[in-house]
XYZ file of C-alpha atoms in Angstrom:
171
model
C -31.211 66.980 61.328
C -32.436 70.388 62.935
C -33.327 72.897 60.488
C -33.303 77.219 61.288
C -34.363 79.794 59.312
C -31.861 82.279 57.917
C -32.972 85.440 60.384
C -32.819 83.366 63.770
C -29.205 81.764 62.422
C -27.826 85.123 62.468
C -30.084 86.721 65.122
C -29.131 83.872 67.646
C -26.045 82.472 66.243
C -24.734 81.048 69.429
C -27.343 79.102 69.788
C -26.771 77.627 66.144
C -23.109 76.499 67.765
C -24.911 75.451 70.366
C -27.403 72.987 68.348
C -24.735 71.646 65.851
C -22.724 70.385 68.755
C -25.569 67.532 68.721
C -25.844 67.151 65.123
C -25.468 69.051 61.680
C -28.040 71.877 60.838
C -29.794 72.655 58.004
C -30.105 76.686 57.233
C -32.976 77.527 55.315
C -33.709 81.220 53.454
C -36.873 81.320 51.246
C -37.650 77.806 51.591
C -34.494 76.219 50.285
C -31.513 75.468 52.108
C -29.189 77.351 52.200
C -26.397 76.360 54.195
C -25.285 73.410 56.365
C -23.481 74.037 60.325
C -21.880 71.021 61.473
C -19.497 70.611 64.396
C -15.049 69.894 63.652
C -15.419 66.454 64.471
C -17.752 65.955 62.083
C -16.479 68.139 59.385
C -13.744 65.544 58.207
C -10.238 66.418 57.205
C -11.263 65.703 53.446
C -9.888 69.422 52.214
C -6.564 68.905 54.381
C -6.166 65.048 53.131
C -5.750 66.216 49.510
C -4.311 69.152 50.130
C -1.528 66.980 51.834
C -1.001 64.616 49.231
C -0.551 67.292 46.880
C 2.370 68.527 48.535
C 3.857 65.036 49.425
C 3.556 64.026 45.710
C 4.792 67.680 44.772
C 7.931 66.682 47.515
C 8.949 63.013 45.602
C 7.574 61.497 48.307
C 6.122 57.842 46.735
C 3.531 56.486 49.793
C 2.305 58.628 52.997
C -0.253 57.796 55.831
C -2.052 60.231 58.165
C -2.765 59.408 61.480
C -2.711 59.860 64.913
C -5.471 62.467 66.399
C -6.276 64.670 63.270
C -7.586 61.273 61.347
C -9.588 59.861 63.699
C -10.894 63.878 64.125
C -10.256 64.451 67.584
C -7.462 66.393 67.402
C -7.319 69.466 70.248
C -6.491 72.915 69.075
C -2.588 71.906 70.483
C -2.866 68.734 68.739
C 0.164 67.763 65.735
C -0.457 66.089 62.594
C 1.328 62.858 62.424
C 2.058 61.844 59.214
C 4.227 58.660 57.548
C 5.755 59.155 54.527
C 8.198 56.934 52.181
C 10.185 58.509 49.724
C 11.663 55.107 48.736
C 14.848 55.568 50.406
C 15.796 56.934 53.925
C 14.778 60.697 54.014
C 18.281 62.731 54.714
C 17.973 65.339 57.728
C 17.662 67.895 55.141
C 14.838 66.439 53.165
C 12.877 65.671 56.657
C 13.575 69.749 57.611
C 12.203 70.911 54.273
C 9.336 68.255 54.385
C 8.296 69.223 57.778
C 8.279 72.958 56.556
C 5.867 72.197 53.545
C 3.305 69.939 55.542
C 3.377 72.480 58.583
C 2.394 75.369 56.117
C -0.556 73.450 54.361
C -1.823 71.637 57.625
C -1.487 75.101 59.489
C -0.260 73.002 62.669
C 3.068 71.094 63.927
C 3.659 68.368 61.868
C 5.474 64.813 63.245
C 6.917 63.040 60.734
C 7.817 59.419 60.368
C 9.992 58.428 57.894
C 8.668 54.709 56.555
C 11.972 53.363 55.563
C 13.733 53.855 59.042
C 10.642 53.606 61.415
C 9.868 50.294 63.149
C 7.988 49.034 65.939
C 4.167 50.366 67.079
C 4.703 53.618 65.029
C 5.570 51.808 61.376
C 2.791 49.453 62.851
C 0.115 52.454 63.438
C 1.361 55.034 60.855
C 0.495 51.991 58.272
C -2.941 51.690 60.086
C -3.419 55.638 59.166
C -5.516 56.742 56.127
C -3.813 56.859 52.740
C -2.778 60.071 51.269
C -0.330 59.375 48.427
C 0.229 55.787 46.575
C 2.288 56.122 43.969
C 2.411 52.000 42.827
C 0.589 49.492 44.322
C 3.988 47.075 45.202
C 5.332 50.469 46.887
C 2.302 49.433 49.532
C 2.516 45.710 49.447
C 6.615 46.345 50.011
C 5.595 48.381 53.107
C 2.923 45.882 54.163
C 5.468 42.972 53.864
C 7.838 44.663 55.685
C 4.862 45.181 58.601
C 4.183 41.337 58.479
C 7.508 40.313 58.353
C 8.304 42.580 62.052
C 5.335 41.353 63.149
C 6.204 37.845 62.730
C 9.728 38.317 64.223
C 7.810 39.918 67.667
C 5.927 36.694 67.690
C 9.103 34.636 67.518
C 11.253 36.377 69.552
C 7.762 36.295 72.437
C 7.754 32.587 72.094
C 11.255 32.037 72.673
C 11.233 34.839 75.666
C 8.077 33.059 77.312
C 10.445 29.106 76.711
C 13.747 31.150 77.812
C 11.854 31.820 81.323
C 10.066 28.467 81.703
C 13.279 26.948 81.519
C 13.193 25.137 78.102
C 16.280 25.831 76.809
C 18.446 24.375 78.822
C-alpha cells in the first residue's frame, strides 16, 4: 500500500486518483494515518447492502438477493441494481411499483426487480447465486433452494429426453 503525506494529497490530488487506481492509499498527517483512498471497485457495496435490507425488511419482504453488476462491483455509472426479492407470495403490480420506488431511492440508481415466487429459469438460477441481503427463516431459503434444484433437475430431464427424441429412441 502507497502511503502520501497530508500536504501533497491535497496539493496534487489528481495524482492521489491517479495512484489508488492501482491500489488503496494510506494518508498520513503528523505521522499517523489519517485517511485511506481506495478506488469504487474496491470500496464494496457494504453501506448499500444493509442499507437495502433495511428497506426490504421495512417492505415485508421475507428473503432478497443482490446481484448482477453492482455485487460483483463493476457496475458502470448507467449500470441498474438487480435485486431478487420474495415476499412469500407473488408480489401484486402494486407492491412491485412501490418496491421499486423504495430500493431506487436508497440505491440512488434504477432498480430491476425479480420477484422469487414467479421468476424461473437463468434469472431465479443467478438472482439465487447473488449475495444475501434479507433472510428472514432459514426454510424460507432452503424452500427457494429446493425449488432451484427441483428446475434444475427438470432441465436435465427434459435435455435427456430432447437429445433420445432426436437420436430416434422413442420410436
Amino acid at each position: 500500500m502507497r502511503t502520501i503525506d497530508a500536504t501533497s494529497a491535497k496539493n496534487r490530488f489528481g495524482e492521489l486518483i491517479e495512484a489508488c487506481r492501482a491500489g488503496p492509499v494510506a494518508v498520513r498527517r503528523h505521522g499517523r494515518v489519517v485517511a485511506y483512498v481506495v478506488a469504487p471497485h474496491e470500496f464494496g457495496t457494504g453501506g448499500l447492502e444493509l442499507q437495502l435490507g433495511a428497506a426490504l425488511r421495512a417492505a415485508g419482504a421475507r428473503y432478497a438477493t443482490l446481484f448482477g453488476s453492482v455485487s460483483r462491483g463493476s457496475a458502470g455509472p448507467e449500470s441498474d441494481v438487480d435485486i431478487a426479492v420474495s415476499l412469500g407470495r407473488p408480489m401484486t403490480t402494486a407492491q412491485r411499483v412501490d418496491l421499486i420506488g423504495r430500493l431506487a431511492e436508497v440505491a440512488g440508481r434504477a432498480v430491476d426487480l425479480i420477484d422469487l415466487e414467479t421468476a424461473g429459469g437463468l434469472v431465479f438460477a443467478r438472482a439465487m447465486q447473488g449475495r444475501e441481503l434479507l433472510c428472514d427463516a432459514a426454510g424460507t431459503r432452503q424452500r427457494l433452494i429446493a425449488r432451484l434444484l427441483r428446475a434444475e433437475e427438470d432441465r436435465r430431464v427434459s435435455a435427456i429426453a430432447a437429445r433420445g427424441a432426436r437420436a430416434g429412441l422413442f420410436r
